[in-house]
Coordinates of C-alpha atoms in Angstrom, one line a residue:
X1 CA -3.4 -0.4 1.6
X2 CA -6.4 -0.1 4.1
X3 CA -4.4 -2.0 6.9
X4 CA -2.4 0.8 6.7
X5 CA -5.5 3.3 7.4
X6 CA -5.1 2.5 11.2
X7 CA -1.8 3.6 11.5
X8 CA -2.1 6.8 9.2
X9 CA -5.0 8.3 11.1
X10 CA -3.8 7.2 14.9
X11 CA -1.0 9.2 16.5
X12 CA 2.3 10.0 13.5
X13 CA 6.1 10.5 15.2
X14 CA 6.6 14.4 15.6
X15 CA 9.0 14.4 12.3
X16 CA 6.3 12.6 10.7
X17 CA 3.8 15.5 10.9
X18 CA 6.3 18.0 10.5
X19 CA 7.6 16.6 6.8
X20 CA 3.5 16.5 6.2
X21 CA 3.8 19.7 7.6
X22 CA 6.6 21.4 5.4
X23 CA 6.4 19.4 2.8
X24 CA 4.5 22.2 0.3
X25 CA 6.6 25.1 1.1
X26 CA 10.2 23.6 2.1
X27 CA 12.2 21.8 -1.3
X28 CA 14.0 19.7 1.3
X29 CA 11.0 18.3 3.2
X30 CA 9.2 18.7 -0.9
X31 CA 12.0 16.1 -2.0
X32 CA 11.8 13.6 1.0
X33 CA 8.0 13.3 0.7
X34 CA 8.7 12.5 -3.0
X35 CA 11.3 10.1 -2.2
X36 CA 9.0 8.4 0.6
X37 CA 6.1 8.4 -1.6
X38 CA 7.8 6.9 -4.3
X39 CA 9.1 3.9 -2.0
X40 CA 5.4 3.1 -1.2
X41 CA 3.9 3.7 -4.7
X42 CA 6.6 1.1 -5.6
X43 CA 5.7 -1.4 -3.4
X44 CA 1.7 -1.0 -4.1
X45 CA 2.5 -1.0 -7.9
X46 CA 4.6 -4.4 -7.2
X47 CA 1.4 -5.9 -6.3
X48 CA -0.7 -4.7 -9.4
X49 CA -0.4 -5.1 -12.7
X50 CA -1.1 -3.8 -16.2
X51 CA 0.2 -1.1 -18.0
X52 CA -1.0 1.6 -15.7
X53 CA 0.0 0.0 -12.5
X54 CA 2.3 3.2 -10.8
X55 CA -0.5 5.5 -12.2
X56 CA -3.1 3.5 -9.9
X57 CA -0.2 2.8 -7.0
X58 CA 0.0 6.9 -7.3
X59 CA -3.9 7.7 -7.2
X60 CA -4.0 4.8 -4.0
X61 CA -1.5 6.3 -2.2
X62 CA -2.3 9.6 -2.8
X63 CA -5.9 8.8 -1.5
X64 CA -4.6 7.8 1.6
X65 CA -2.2 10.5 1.8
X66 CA -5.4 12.6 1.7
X67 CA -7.2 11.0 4.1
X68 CA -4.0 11.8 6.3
X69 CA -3.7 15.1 5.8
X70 CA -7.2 15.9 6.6
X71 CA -7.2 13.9 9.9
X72 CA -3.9 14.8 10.9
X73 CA -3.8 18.7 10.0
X74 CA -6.7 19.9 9.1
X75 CA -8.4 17.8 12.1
X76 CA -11.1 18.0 9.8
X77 CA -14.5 16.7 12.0
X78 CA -16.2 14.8 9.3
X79 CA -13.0 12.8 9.4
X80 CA -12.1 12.7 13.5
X81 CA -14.7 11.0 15.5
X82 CA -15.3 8.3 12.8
X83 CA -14.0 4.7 13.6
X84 CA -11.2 3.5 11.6
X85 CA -13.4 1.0 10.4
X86 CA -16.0 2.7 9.1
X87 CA -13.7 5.2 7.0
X88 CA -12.0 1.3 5.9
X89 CA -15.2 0.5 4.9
X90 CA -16.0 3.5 2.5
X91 CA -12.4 3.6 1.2
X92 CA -12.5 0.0 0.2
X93 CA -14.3 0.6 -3.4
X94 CA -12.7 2.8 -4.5
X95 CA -9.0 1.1 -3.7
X96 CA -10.6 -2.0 -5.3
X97 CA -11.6 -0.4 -8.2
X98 CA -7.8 1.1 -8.8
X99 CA -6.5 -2.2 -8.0
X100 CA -8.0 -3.4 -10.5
X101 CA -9.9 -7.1 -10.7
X102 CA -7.0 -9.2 -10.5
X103 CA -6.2 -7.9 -6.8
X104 CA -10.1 -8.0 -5.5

C-alpha cells in the first residue's frame, strides 16, 4: 500500500483529479469512485486475512485516499513540501497495524 504513496501524491491524469474532484457532489463520478475503490479494497483485502479483512482493506485505502485528497486538493502545506518518504515513514504503523501481524 505505501509503494503506492509515490504515485498518489506525485502528479494524477486530469480525469483522475476531476473524479476526486466530483466525486461528493456528482452520483456518476459518486458511483465510479465506489466502483474504483472497491477494486483496490479487493485486492488489499486479498492479501489480509481474518474475519475483518475488507473492513481493514477499507480503513487502508481510505487512509491513503486521505492522504490524497489533502495533497492533491486541498494542497494542504503540512502535507506538500514533505518527502514522500518521510510521509511513508509515518504511515507505515498505522497500515501495519490494520494489516494485521500476519502481513508485518
Amino acid at each position: 500500500m505505501l509503494g503506492t504513496l509515490g504515485v498518489k501524491l506525485g502528479e494524477l491524469p486530469q480525469s483522475s483529479l476531476a473524479m476526486l474532484r466530483s466525486m461528493l457532489t456528482h452520483p456518476e463520478a459518486a458511483a465510479s469512485a465506489r466502483r474504483l475503490l472497491g477494486e483496490q479494497i479487493d485486492r488489499v483485502a486479498g492479501s489480509l486475512s481474518g474475519d475483518d479483512a475488507r473492513l481493514r482493506a477499507a480503513l487502508m485505502t481510505l487512509l491513503m485516499l486521505g492522504v490524497t485528497v489533502g495533497h492533491q486538493l486541498l494542497e494542504l502545506d503540512e502535507l506538500r513540501d514533505v518527502p514522500q518518504e518521510e510521509l511513508a515513514r509515518l504511515l507505515r504503523p498505522g497500515l501495519r497495524a490494520l494489516a494485521g501481524p500476519e502481513t508485518s
